[in-house]
Short mmCIF file of C-alpha atoms in Angstrom, two decimals:
data_model
loop_
_atom_site.label_atom_id
_atom_site.label_comp_id
_atom_site.label_asym_id
_atom_site.label_seq_id
_atom_site.Cartn_x
_atom_site.Cartn_y
_atom_site.Cartn_z
CA MET A 172 -15.46 -20.85 37.86
CA SER A 173 -16.34 -17.49 36.31
CA ALA A 174 -17.85 -17.25 32.83
CA PRO A 175 -15.39 -17.33 29.91
CA LEU A 176 -14.08 -14.03 28.59
CA LEU A 177 -13.66 -13.70 24.83
CA PHE A 178 -11.55 -10.89 23.36
CA LEU A 179 -11.75 -9.80 19.72
CA PRO A 180 -8.64 -8.06 18.32
CA GLY A 181 -8.37 -4.86 16.32
CA MET A 182 -7.45 -4.66 12.66
CA MET A 183 -4.15 -6.45 11.95
CA CYS A 184 -3.78 -7.39 15.61
CA ASP A 185 -3.68 -10.75 17.38
CA ALA A 186 -3.73 -11.94 21.00
CA ARG A 187 -0.71 -9.79 21.80
CA LEU A 188 -3.01 -6.76 21.78
CA TYR A 189 -4.44 -8.13 25.03
CA GLY A 190 -1.24 -9.40 26.63
CA PRO A 191 -1.69 -7.45 29.89
CA GLN A 192 -5.35 -8.50 30.13
CA LEU A 193 -4.63 -12.18 29.47
CA ALA A 194 -2.00 -12.13 32.22
CA VAL A 195 -4.46 -10.77 34.80
CA PHE A 196 -7.85 -12.24 33.98
CA SER A 197 -6.73 -15.75 33.05
CA ALA A 198 -6.08 -16.31 36.76
CA THR A 199 -9.80 -16.34 37.54
CA ARG A 200 -11.62 -17.46 34.37
CA PRO A 201 -11.11 -19.02 30.95
CA VAL A 202 -9.85 -16.28 28.61
CA MET A 203 -9.48 -16.55 24.84
CA VAL A 204 -8.82 -14.34 21.81
CA ALA A 205 -10.67 -15.20 18.59
CA PRO A 206 -8.88 -14.73 15.24
CA PHE A 207 -10.90 -13.42 12.30
CA GLY A 208 -9.68 -15.66 9.50
CA LEU A 209 -9.97 -14.34 5.95
CA HIS A 210 -13.69 -13.54 5.82
CA GLU A 211 -14.53 -10.37 3.90
CA THR A 212 -17.68 -9.26 5.75
CA VAL A 213 -18.27 -8.46 9.40
CA GLU A 214 -21.27 -10.77 9.33
CA GLU A 215 -19.12 -13.74 8.26
CA ILE A 216 -16.43 -12.92 10.81
CA ALA A 217 -19.03 -12.82 13.61
CA ALA A 218 -20.55 -16.11 12.50
CA GLY A 219 -17.10 -17.68 12.57
CA VAL A 220 -16.48 -16.36 16.09
CA LEU A 221 -19.79 -17.78 17.28
CA ALA A 222 -19.07 -21.16 15.69
CA HIS A 223 -16.04 -21.62 17.96
CA ALA A 224 -17.09 -19.67 21.06
CA PRO A 225 -18.39 -21.19 24.31
CA PRO A 226 -22.19 -21.42 24.71
CA HIS A 227 -22.19 -18.29 26.90
CA PHE A 228 -19.40 -15.76 27.34
CA ALA A 229 -18.44 -12.20 28.24
CA LEU A 230 -17.35 -10.39 25.09
CA ALA A 231 -14.84 -7.56 24.65
CA GLY A 232 -13.61 -6.05 21.40
CA LEU A 233 -11.28 -3.19 20.51
CA SER A 234 -11.59 -1.16 17.29
CA MET A 235 -12.44 -3.68 14.53
CA GLY A 236 -12.93 -6.17 17.35
CA GLY A 237 -15.63 -3.94 18.80
CA ILE A 238 -17.28 -3.70 15.38
CA VAL A 239 -17.34 -7.50 15.19
CA ALA A 240 -18.54 -7.73 18.81
CA MET A 241 -21.58 -5.62 17.97
CA GLU A 242 -22.40 -8.02 15.13
CA VAL A 243 -21.87 -11.03 17.40
CA ILE A 244 -24.42 -9.74 19.89
CA ARG A 245 -26.77 -8.85 17.05
CA GLN A 246 -26.62 -12.42 15.73
CA ALA A 247 -26.72 -14.21 19.10
CA PRO A 248 -27.75 -11.90 21.96
CA GLU A 249 -28.70 -14.86 24.15
CA ARG A 250 -25.08 -16.09 24.24
CA VAL A 251 -23.37 -12.86 25.34
CA THR A 252 -23.51 -12.33 29.12
CA ARG A 253 -21.83 -8.91 29.09
CA LEU A 254 -20.25 -6.64 26.49
CA ALA A 255 -17.23 -4.30 26.42
CA LEU A 256 -16.71 -1.97 23.46
CA LEU A 257 -13.22 -0.44 23.38
CA ASP A 258 -12.06 2.33 21.04
CA THR A 259 -14.56 1.46 18.33
CA ASN A 260 -17.32 2.88 16.13
CA PRO A 261 -20.97 1.79 15.82
CA LYS A 262 -21.54 3.47 12.47
CA ALA A 263 -21.18 2.12 8.95
CA GLU A 264 -17.99 3.09 7.14
CA ASP A 265 -17.92 6.66 5.87
CA PRO A 266 -17.78 6.53 2.04
CA ALA A 267 -14.69 8.75 1.97
CA ILE A 268 -12.82 6.42 4.33
CA ALA A 269 -14.00 3.39 2.36
CA ALA A 270 -12.59 4.98 -0.80
CA ARG A 271 -9.25 5.65 0.90
CA ARG A 272 -8.87 1.96 1.61
CA GLU A 273 -8.62 1.14 -2.11
CA PRO A 274 -5.11 2.56 -2.66
CA GLN A 275 -4.00 0.93 0.59
CA ILE A 276 -5.24 -2.44 -0.65
CA ALA A 277 -3.47 -1.89 -3.96
CA LYS A 278 -0.18 -1.09 -2.20
CA VAL A 279 -0.48 -4.16 0.02
CA ARG A 280 -1.15 -6.38 -3.01
CA GLU A 281 2.11 -5.09 -4.48
CA GLY A 282 4.09 -5.99 -1.36
CA GLY A 283 3.72 -2.76 0.57
CA LEU A 284 2.12 -3.99 3.80
CA ARG A 285 4.97 -2.71 5.95
CA THR A 286 4.88 0.70 4.26
CA VAL A 287 1.11 1.08 4.64
CA MET A 288 1.22 0.07 8.29
CA ARG A 289 4.20 2.31 9.05
CA ASP A 290 3.10 5.44 7.17
CA GLU A 291 -0.71 5.35 7.11
CA MET A 292 -1.98 3.17 9.97
CA LYS A 293 0.41 3.34 12.91
CA PRO A 294 0.59 7.17 13.17
CA ASN A 295 -3.12 7.15 14.12
CA TYR A 296 -2.79 4.63 16.92
CA LEU A 297 -1.09 6.03 19.98
CA THR A 298 -0.63 9.09 22.14
CA ASP A 299 2.87 10.07 23.22
CA GLY A 300 4.21 7.98 26.09
CA PRO A 301 7.31 6.21 27.35
CA ASN A 302 6.30 2.91 25.73
CA THR A 303 5.14 4.29 22.38
CA GLY A 304 8.06 2.90 20.39
CA ALA A 305 7.77 -0.59 21.82
CA ILE A 306 4.00 -0.66 21.25
CA LEU A 307 4.37 0.49 17.65
CA ASP A 308 6.99 -2.21 17.09
CA LEU A 309 4.52 -4.76 18.48
CA CYS A 310 1.80 -3.45 16.15
CA MET A 311 4.13 -3.92 13.20
CA ALA A 312 5.04 -7.44 14.33
CA MET A 313 1.37 -8.41 14.66
CA ALA A 314 0.57 -7.03 11.20
CA GLU A 315 3.48 -8.83 9.57
CA THR A 316 2.47 -12.08 11.28
CA LEU A 317 -1.08 -11.81 9.90
CA GLY A 318 0.12 -10.79 6.43
CA PRO A 319 -1.29 -9.15 3.28
CA LYS A 320 -4.31 -11.44 2.80
CA ALA A 321 -5.59 -10.59 6.27
CA PHE A 322 -5.12 -6.86 5.60
CA ILE A 323 -7.15 -7.07 2.40
CA SER A 324 -9.97 -9.17 3.86
CA GLN A 325 -10.23 -7.02 6.98
CA SER A 326 -10.26 -3.85 4.88
CA ARG A 327 -13.11 -5.25 2.78
CA ALA A 328 -15.05 -6.19 5.91
CA LEU A 329 -14.70 -2.70 7.33
CA GLN A 330 -15.75 -1.09 4.05
CA SER A 331 -19.07 -2.95 4.01
CA ARG A 332 -19.81 -3.10 7.74
CA PRO A 333 -23.39 -2.45 8.89
CA ASP A 334 -24.54 0.39 11.12
CA GLN A 335 -25.14 -1.07 14.60
CA GLN A 336 -26.91 1.77 16.39
CA ASP A 337 -30.20 -0.16 16.52
CA THR A 338 -28.31 -3.18 17.85
CA LEU A 339 -26.93 -1.08 20.71
CA ARG A 340 -30.40 0.17 21.64
CA ARG A 341 -31.52 -3.44 22.19
CA ILE A 342 -28.64 -4.51 24.47
CA THR A 343 -29.71 -5.53 27.98
CA VAL A 344 -26.49 -7.02 29.43
CA PRO A 345 -23.90 -5.09 31.51
CA THR A 346 -21.96 -3.00 29.01
CA LEU A 347 -18.68 -1.11 29.27
CA VAL A 348 -17.83 1.58 26.73
CA LEU A 349 -14.15 2.50 27.05
CA CYS A 350 -11.74 4.63 25.06
CA GLY A 351 -8.38 6.32 25.29
CA LYS A 352 -8.79 10.04 25.91
CA ASP A 353 -6.50 10.86 22.99
CA ASP A 354 -7.89 8.33 20.48
CA ALA A 355 -7.74 10.08 17.09
CA LEU A 356 -9.08 7.10 15.12
CA CYS A 357 -12.26 6.52 17.18
CA PRO A 358 -12.76 9.78 19.09
CA LEU A 359 -14.53 10.25 22.40
CA HIS A 360 -17.77 11.47 20.80
CA ARG A 361 -18.27 8.04 19.20
CA HIS A 362 -18.12 6.49 22.66
CA THR A 363 -20.45 9.05 24.17
CA LEU A 364 -22.92 8.07 21.43
CA MET A 365 -22.57 4.36 22.24
CA HIS A 366 -22.96 5.06 25.95
CA GLU A 367 -26.17 6.97 25.25
CA LEU A 368 -27.51 4.20 23.01
CA VAL A 369 -26.90 1.28 25.42
CA PRO A 370 -29.24 1.44 28.41
CA GLY A 371 -27.38 1.40 31.72
CA SER A 372 -23.92 1.27 30.15
CA THR A 373 -20.76 2.60 31.81
CA LEU A 374 -18.45 5.03 29.99
CA THR A 375 -14.77 5.01 30.97
CA VAL A 376 -12.16 7.34 29.45
CA ILE A 377 -8.53 6.30 29.93
CA LYS A 378 -6.11 9.20 30.36
CA GLY A 379 -2.72 8.96 28.71
CA ALA A 380 -3.94 6.58 26.02
CA GLY A 381 -4.82 6.79 22.35
CA HIS A 382 -6.36 3.99 20.29
CA LEU A 383 -4.76 1.08 22.17
CA PRO A 384 -5.36 1.57 25.91
CA THR A 385 -4.97 -2.17 26.53
CA LEU A 386 -1.25 -1.67 25.87
CA GLU A 387 -0.76 2.04 26.56
CA GLN A 388 -2.41 2.10 30.00
CA PRO A 389 -2.92 -1.57 30.94
CA ASP A 390 -3.45 -1.03 34.67
CA ALA A 391 -6.24 1.51 34.23
CA THR A 392 -7.79 -0.58 31.47
CA ASN A 393 -7.66 -3.72 33.60
CA GLU A 394 -9.28 -1.90 36.49
CA ALA A 395 -12.20 -0.88 34.25
CA ILE A 396 -12.53 -4.39 32.80
CA GLY A 397 -12.38 -5.95 36.25
CA ALA A 398 -15.20 -3.70 37.47
CA TRP A 399 -17.26 -4.56 34.38
CA LEU A 400 -16.76 -8.29 34.93
CA THR A 401 -18.04 -8.11 38.50
CA ARG A 402 -20.88 -5.63 37.97
#
């Protein structure tokens, strides 16, 4: 049997973010999605993932999941057999973005999770496509399932996250760097940087996708992940 594949979700997402990938890759290997709990630092989230993960595993993370994945491989490089970084960012949080999270947290504390997700988060997610409405509805459903406490803890973790560029320079396992061509939240130049930092990595740009290519263009994304898993 092939090595287990562990997915890490984006901010305010759960396993549904990877529905098309779970359907395909679970036929040939154990596949799991790790929740983040209510930890308020990336370091604590990564330690929690490692506490429940198999001894060795392929690791893929999208957006916040990619940020956590970089910390997982920093903490336990010997356990990660290959790494996929999807629509993510290796740098520490920009102070201006960190400051903008404070009013969002305040609104969510006052019961405004749905408003924050609808007006401030979701517009940055997707490119235009025939399934945009359904995907945005799914994003809202995932966020409401996770709830306000998760939003606050994940926001705090992102605010204080470490820069991982040195971590990327030390990676020696097969690595895929993938992004949607139209990702406005984590633009292509962030992925070009990661590709340049990780020796021997592969860079794949998914056309017709924004920040969530796993849902926007699942076939193209699955093709890239399948190639990474067999490389």
